[in-house]
Short mmCIF file of C-alpha atoms in Angstrom, two decimals:
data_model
loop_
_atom_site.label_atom_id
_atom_site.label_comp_id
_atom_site.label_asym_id
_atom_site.label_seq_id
_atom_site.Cartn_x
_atom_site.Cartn_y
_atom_site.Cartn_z
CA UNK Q 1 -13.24 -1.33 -18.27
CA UNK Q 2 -14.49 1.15 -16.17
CA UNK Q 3 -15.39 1.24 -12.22
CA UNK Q 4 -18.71 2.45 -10.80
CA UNK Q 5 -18.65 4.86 -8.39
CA UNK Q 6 -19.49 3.27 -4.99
CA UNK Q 7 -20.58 4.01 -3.21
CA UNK Q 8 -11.88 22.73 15.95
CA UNK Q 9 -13.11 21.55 18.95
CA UNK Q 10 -14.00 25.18 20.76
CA UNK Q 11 -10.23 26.90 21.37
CA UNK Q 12 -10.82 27.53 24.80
CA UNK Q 13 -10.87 23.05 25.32
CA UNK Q 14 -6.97 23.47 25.79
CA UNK Q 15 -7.17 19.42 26.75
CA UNK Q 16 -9.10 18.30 23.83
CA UNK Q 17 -6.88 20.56 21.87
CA UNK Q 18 -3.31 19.17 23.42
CA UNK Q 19 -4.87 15.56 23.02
CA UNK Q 20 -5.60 16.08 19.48
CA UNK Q 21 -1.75 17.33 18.53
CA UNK Q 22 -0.48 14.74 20.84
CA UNK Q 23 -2.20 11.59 19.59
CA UNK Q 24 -2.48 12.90 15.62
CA UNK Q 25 -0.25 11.15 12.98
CA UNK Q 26 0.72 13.50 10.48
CA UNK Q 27 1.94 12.46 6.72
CA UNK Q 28 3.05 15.73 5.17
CA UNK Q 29 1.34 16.73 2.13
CA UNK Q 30 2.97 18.45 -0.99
CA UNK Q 31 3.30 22.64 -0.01
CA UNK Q 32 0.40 24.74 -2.26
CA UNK Q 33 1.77 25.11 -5.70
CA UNK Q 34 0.58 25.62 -8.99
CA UNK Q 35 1.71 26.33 -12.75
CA UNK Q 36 5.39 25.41 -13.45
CA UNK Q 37 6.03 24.60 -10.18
CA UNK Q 38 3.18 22.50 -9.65
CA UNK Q 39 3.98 20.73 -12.75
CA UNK Q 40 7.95 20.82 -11.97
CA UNK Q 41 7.00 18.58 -7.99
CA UNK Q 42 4.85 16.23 -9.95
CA UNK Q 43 7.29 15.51 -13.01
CA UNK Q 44 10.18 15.12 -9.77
CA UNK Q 45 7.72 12.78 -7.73
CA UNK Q 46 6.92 10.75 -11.05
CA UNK Q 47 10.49 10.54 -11.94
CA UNK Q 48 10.99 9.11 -8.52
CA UNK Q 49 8.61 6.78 -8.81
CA UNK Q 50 9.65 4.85 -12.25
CA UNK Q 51 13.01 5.03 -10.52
CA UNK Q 52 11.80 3.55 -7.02
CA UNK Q 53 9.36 0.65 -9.95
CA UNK Q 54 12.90 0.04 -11.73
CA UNK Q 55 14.71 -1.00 -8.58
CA UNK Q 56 12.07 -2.66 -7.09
CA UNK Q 57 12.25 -5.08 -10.88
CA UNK Q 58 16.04 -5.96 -9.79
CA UNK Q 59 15.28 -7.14 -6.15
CA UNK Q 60 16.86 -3.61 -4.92
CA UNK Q 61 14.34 -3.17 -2.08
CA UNK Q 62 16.26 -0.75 -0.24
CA UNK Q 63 17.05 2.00 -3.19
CA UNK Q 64 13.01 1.48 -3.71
CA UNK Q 65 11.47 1.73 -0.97
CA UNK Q 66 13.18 5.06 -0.87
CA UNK Q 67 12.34 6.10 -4.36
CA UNK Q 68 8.95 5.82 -3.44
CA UNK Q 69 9.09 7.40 -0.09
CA UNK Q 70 10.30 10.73 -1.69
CA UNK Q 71 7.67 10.54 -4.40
CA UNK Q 72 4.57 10.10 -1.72
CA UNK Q 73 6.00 12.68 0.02
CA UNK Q 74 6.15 14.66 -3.31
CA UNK Q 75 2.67 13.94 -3.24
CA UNK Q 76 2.52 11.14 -5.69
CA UNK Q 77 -0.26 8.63 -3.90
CA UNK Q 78 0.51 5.19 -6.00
CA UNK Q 79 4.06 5.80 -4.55
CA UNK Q 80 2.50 5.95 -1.41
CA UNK Q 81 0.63 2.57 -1.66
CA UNK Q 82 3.61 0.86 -2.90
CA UNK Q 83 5.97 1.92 0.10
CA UNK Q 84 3.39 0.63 2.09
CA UNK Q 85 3.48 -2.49 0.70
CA UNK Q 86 7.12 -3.09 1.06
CA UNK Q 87 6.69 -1.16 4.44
CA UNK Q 88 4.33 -4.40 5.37
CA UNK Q 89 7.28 -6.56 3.65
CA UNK Q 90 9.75 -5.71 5.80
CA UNK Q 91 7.69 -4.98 8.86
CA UNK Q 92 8.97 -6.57 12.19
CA UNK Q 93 7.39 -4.10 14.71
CA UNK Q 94 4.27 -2.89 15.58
CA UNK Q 95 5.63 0.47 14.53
CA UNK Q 96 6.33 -0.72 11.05
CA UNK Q 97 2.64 -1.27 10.30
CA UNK Q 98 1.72 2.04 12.10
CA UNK Q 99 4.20 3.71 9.43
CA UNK Q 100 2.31 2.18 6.49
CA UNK Q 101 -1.40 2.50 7.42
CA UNK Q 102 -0.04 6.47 7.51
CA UNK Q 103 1.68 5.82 3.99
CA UNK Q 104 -2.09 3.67 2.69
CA UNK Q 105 -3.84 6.32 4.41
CA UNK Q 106 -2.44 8.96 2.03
CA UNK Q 107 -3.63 6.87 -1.29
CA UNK Q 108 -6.74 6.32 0.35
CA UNK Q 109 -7.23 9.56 0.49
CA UNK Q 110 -6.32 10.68 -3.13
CA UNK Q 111 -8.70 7.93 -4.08
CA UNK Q 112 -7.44 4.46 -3.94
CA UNK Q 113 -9.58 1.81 -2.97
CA UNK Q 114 -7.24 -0.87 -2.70
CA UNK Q 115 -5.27 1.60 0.03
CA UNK Q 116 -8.06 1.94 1.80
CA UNK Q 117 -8.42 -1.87 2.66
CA UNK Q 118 -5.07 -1.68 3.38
CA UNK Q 119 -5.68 0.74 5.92
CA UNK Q 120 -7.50 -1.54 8.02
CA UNK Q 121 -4.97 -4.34 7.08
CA UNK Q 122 -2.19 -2.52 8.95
CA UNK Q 123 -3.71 -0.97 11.56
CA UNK Q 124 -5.26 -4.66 12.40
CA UNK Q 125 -1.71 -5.75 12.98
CA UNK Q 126 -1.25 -3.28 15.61
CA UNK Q 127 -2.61 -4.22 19.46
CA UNK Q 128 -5.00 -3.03 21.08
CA UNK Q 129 -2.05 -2.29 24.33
CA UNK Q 130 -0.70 -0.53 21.94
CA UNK Q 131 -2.71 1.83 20.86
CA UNK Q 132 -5.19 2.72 23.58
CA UNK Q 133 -3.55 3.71 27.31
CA UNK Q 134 -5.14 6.10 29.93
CA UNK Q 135 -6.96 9.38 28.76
CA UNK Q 136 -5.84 8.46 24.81
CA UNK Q 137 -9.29 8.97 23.44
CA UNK Q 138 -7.56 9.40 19.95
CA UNK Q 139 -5.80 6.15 19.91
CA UNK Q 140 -8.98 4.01 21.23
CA UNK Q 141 -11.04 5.73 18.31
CA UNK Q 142 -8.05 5.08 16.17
CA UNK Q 143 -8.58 1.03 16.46
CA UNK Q 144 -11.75 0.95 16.35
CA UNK Q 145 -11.38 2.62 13.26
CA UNK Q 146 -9.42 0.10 11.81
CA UNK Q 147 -11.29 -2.58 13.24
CA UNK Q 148 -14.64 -1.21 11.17
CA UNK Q 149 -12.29 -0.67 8.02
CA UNK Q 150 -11.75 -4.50 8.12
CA UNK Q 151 -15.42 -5.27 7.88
CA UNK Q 152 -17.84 -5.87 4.99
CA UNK Q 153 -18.84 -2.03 3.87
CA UNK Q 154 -16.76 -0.65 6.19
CA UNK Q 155 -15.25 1.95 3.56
CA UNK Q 156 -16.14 5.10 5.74
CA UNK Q 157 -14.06 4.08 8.70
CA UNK Q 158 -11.02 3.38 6.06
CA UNK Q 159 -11.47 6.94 4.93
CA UNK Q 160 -11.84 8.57 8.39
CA UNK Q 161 -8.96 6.80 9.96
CA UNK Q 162 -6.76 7.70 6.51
CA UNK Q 163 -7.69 11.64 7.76
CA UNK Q 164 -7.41 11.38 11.41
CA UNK Q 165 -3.39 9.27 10.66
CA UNK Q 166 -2.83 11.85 7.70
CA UNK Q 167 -3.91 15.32 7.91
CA UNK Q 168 -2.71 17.63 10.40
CA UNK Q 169 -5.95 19.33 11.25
CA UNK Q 170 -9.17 17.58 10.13
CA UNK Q 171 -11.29 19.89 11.67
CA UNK Q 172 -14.71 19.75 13.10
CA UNK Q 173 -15.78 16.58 11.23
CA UNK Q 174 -12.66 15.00 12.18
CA UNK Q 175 -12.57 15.64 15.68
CA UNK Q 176 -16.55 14.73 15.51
CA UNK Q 177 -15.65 11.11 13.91
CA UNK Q 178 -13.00 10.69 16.62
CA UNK Q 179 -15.37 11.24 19.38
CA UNK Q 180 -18.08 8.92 17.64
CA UNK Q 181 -15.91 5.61 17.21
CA UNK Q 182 -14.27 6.07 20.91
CA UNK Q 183 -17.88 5.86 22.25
CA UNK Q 184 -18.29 2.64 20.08
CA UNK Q 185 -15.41 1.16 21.27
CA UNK Q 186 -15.79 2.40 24.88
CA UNK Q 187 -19.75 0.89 24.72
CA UNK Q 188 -18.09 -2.01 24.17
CA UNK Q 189 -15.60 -2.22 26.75
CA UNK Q 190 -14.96 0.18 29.41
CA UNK Q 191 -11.26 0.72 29.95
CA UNK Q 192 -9.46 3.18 31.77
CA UNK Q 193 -8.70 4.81 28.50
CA UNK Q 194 -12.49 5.51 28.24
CA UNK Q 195 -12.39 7.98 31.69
CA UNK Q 196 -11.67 11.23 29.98
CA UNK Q 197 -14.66 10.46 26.95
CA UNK Q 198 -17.36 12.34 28.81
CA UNK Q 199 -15.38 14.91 29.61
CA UNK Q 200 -13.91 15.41 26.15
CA UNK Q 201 -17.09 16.12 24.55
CA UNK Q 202 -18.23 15.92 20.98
CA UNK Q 203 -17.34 18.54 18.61
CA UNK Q 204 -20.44 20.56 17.48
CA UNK Q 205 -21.77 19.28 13.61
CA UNK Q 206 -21.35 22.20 11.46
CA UNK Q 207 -23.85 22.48 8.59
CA UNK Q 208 -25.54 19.91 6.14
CA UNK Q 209 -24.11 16.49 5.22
CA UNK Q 210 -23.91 18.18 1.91
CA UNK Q 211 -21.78 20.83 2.79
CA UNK Q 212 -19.60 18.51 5.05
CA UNK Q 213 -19.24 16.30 2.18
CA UNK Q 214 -18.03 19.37 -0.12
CA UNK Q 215 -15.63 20.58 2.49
CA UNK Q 216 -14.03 16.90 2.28
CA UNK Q 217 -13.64 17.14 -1.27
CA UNK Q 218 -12.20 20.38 -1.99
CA UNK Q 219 -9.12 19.10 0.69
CA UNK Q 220 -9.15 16.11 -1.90
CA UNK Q 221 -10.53 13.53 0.22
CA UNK Q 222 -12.05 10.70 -1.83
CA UNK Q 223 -15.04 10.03 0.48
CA UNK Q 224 -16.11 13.60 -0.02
CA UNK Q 225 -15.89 13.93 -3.76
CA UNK Q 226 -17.40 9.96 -3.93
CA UNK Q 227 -20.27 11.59 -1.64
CA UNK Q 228 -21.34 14.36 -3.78
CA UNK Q 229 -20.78 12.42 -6.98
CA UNK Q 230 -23.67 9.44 -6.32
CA UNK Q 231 -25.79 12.50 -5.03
CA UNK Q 232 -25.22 13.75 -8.79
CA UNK Q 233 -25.58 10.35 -10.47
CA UNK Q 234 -28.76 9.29 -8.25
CA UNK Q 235 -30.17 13.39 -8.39
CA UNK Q 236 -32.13 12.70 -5.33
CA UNK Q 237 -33.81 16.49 -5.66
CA UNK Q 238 -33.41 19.29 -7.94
CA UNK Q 239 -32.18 21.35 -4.87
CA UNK Q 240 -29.42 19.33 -4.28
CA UNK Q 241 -27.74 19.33 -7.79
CA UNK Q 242 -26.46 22.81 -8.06
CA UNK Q 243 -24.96 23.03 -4.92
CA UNK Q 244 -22.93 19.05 -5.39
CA UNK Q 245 -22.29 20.15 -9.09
CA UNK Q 246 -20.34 23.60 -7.95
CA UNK Q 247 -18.31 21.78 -4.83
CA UNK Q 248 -17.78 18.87 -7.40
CA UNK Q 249 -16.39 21.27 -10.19
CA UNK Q 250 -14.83 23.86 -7.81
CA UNK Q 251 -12.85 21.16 -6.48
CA UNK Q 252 -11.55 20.04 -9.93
CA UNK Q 253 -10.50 23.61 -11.04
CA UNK Q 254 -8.71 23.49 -7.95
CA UNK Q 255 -6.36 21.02 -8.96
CA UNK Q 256 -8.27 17.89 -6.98
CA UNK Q 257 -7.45 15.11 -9.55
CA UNK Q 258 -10.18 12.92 -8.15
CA UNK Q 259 -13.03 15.54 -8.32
CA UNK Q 260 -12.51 15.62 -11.96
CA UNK Q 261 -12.34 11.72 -12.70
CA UNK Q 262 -15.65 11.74 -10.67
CA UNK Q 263 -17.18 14.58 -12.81
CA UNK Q 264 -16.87 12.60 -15.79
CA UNK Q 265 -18.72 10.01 -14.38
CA UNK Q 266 -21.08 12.43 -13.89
CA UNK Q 267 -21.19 13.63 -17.48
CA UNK Q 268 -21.09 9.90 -18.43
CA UNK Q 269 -23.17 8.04 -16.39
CA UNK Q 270 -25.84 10.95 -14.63
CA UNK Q 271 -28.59 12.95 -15.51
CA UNK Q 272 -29.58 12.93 -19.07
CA UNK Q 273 -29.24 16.50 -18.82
CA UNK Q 274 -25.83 16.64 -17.34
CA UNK Q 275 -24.10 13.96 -20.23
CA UNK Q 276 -21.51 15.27 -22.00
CA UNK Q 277 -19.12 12.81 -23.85
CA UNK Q 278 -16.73 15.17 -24.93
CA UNK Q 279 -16.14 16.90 -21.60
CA UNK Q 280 -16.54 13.58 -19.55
CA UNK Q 281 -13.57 12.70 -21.89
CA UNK Q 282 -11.60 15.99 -20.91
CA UNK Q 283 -12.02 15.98 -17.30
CA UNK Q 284 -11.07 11.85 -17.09
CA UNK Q 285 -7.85 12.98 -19.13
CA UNK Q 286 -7.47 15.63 -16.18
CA UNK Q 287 -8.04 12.79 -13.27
CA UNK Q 288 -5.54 10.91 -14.81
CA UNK Q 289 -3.11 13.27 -15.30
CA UNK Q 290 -3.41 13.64 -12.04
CA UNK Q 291 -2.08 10.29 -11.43
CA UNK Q 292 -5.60 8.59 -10.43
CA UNK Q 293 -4.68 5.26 -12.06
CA UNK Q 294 -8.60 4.84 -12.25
CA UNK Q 295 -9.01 7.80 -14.33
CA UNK Q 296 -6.74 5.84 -16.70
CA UNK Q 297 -7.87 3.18 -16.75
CA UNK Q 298 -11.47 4.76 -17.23
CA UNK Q 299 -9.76 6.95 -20.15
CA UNK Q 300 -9.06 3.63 -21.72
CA UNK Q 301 -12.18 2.44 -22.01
CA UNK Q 302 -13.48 5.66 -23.46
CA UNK Q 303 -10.84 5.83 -26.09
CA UNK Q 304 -11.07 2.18 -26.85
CA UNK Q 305 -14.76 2.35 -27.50
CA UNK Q 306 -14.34 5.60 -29.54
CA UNK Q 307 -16.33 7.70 -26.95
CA UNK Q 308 -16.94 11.32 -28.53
CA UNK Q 309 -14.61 10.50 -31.57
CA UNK Q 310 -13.14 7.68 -33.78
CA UNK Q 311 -12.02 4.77 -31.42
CA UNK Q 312 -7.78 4.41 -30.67
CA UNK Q 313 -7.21 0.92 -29.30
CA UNK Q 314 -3.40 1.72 -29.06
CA UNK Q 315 -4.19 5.30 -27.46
CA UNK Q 316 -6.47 2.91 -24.49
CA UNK Q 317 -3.87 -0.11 -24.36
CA UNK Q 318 -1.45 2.77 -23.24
CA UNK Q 319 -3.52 4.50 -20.64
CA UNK Q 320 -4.47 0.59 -19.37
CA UNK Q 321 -0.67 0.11 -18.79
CA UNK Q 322 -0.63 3.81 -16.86
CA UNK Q 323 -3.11 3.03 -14.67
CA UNK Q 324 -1.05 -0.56 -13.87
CA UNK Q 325 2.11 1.57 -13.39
CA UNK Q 326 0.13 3.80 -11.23
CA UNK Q 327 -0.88 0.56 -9.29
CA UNK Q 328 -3.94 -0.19 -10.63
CA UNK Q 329 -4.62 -4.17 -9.59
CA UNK Q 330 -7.54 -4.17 -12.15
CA UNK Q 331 -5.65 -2.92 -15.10
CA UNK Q 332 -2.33 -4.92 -14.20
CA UNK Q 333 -5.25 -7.88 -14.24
CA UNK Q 334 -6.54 -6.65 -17.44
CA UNK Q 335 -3.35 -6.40 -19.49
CA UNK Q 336 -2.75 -10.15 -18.03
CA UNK Q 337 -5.04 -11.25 -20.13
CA UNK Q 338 -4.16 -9.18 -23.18
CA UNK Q 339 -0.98 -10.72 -23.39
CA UNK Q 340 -2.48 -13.70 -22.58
CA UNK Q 341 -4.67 -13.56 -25.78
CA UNK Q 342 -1.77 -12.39 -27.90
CA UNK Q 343 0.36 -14.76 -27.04
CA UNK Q 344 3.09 -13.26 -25.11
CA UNK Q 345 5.42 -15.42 -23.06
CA UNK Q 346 3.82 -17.08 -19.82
CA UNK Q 347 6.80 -15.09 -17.99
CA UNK Q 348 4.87 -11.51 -18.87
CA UNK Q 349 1.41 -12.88 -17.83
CA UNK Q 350 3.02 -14.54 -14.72
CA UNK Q 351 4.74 -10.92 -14.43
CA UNK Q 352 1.57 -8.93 -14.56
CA UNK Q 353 -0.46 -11.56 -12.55
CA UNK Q 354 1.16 -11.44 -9.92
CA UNK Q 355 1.26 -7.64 -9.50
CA UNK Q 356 -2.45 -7.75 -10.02
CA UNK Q 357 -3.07 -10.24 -7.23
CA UNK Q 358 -0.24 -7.88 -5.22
CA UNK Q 359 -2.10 -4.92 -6.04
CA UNK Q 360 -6.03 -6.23 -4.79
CA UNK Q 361 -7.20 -7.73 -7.74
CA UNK Q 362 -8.20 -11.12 -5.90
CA UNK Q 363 -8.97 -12.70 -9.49
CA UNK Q 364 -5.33 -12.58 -10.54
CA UNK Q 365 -4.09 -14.37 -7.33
CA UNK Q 366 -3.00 -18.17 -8.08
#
């Protein structure tokens, strides 16, 4: 029961600059806080969420959809996902799906994969009319963004049009990745929208891959921490591992849940001489108290197979339900077929089926 890991433009550009702040979509994040106050916003956004889960159970789409509006913006990302999905419910405008490829774009972020394809979902239900017009560089890089999302191992375009919808100033790599897929699109066709391209310019690349990657990650971005973590697992060079171990550890003392869920799988699953059971186990329990419903789910698996201590399979059936309340498609599809096995009634597995299937977990759809 576990997943593998998978893999400023210069200031003096005043018209790159007012076409960045013009086209961006901004999601606002959770404000800096730690201690009691951290932990006071994410008991608040959690509470929010059961209560947006409870009145989504009695048909009250309404009260739920915002329930789980407050927790995303609380910065809760499974309430994010699911007020995107009832955002694509009740969507009857083009607008509508540009609202919830924002709210996916925030779980995508934070590290859900199932967001992330619903990234490209959205933004595939939006025109091209309607996003790309004269001079918009950013909205013509914006759909071809989503267009590559769509596609077979398109994961990096999910990720970078999650950044360039959701955070307010990407920086250099963002504005970098912007330039890059309006070229692509332009290439393809060249409309009006493409005139101002040349003279926008790409942003200058700023250091290593490496240290790109680590910037993403310590801002929490999935893609970054994911980056670093396969360097870790794979240890391409001895050089490389101190620098992705400190970004991928600096990042998780920081308070980036899904640097720590993907430092246990380094102390898991990489170098002999980085395995660790016991602290794998610690920093998993920090992912998912962080609300990565992966991290859960992964906890789970550790527990139920007694990793670095005697085995709990009530302690793992627990953390398997988490990570289904924190929509998890693959745990909702797992504990399917636990109460399948133990006999529960078919309206429970129907229950959990079809939240799996609603969730991404294409094995649970009918």
């Amino acid at each position: 029961m576990k997943d593998e890991p998978v893999v400023r433009p210069d200031p003096a550009e005043d018209k790159t600059m007012t076409l960045w702040r013009w086209s961006i979509l901004i999601l606002l994040a959770v404000p800096g806080a730690s201690g009691a106050l951290a932990d006071e916003i994410r008991d608040k956004a959690y509470s929010r969420y059961r209560h947006g889960a409870t009145a989504e159970a009695s048909n009250d789409v309404v009260a739920a959809q915002t329930a789980y509006l407050e927790a995303c913006g609380q910065g809760l990302a499974p309430a994010c996902t699911m007020a995107g999905l009832i955002g694509i419910d009740l969507a009857n405008s083009e607008k509508d799906y540009a609202k919830a490829a924002r709210l996916f774009g925030k779980a995508c972020l934070a590290g859900d994969d199932f967001a992330c394809e619903r990234v490209g979902y959205s933004l595939g239900r939006l025109s091209a009319e309607s996003l790309v017009e004269t001079s918009g560089i950013m909205k013509i890089a914006l759909f071809e963004m989503g267009e590559e999302c769509r596609k077979p191992g398109g994961e990096t375009a999910c990720f970078d049009a999650s950044a360039t919808m959701t955070i307010e100033d990407i920086g250099e790599d963002g504005l970098d990745a912007v330039h890059t897929y309006a070229q692509r699109a332009c290439d393809r066709e060249n409309g009006s929208g493409c005139l101002g391209l040349a003279a926008v310019g790409a942003a200058p690349t700023t250091g290593s891959v490496q240290e790109r990657d680590a910037r993403r990650c310590s801002i929490g971005r999935a893609d970054g921490c994911r980056a670093v973590t396969n360097r870790l697992i794979g240890l391409a060079s001895a050089s490389d591992l101190a620098a992705d171990l400190s970004a991928l550890t600096s990042a998780c003392s920081a308070g980036v849940a899904i640097a720590c869920s993907d430092y246990a799988l380094v102390l898991s699953q990489g170098p002999a001489n980085l395995r660790n059971e016991a602290l794998a186990l610690t920093h998993m329990r920090s992912g998912c108290d962080g609300n990565v419903a992966k991290a859960c789910f992964a906890l789970g698996a550790m527990l139920k197979k007694g990793q670095s201590g005697a085995a709990d399979e009530s302690a793992a059936l627990k953390l398997v339900e988490l990570a289904c309340e924190l929509a998890y498609g693959k745990a909702c599809g797992t504990l399917a077929q636990i109460a399948r096995q133990r006999g529960d009634d078919d309206a429970n597995v129907d229950r959990l089926m079809a939240r799996a299937c609603r969730l991404g977990a294409a094995a649970s759809c009918a």
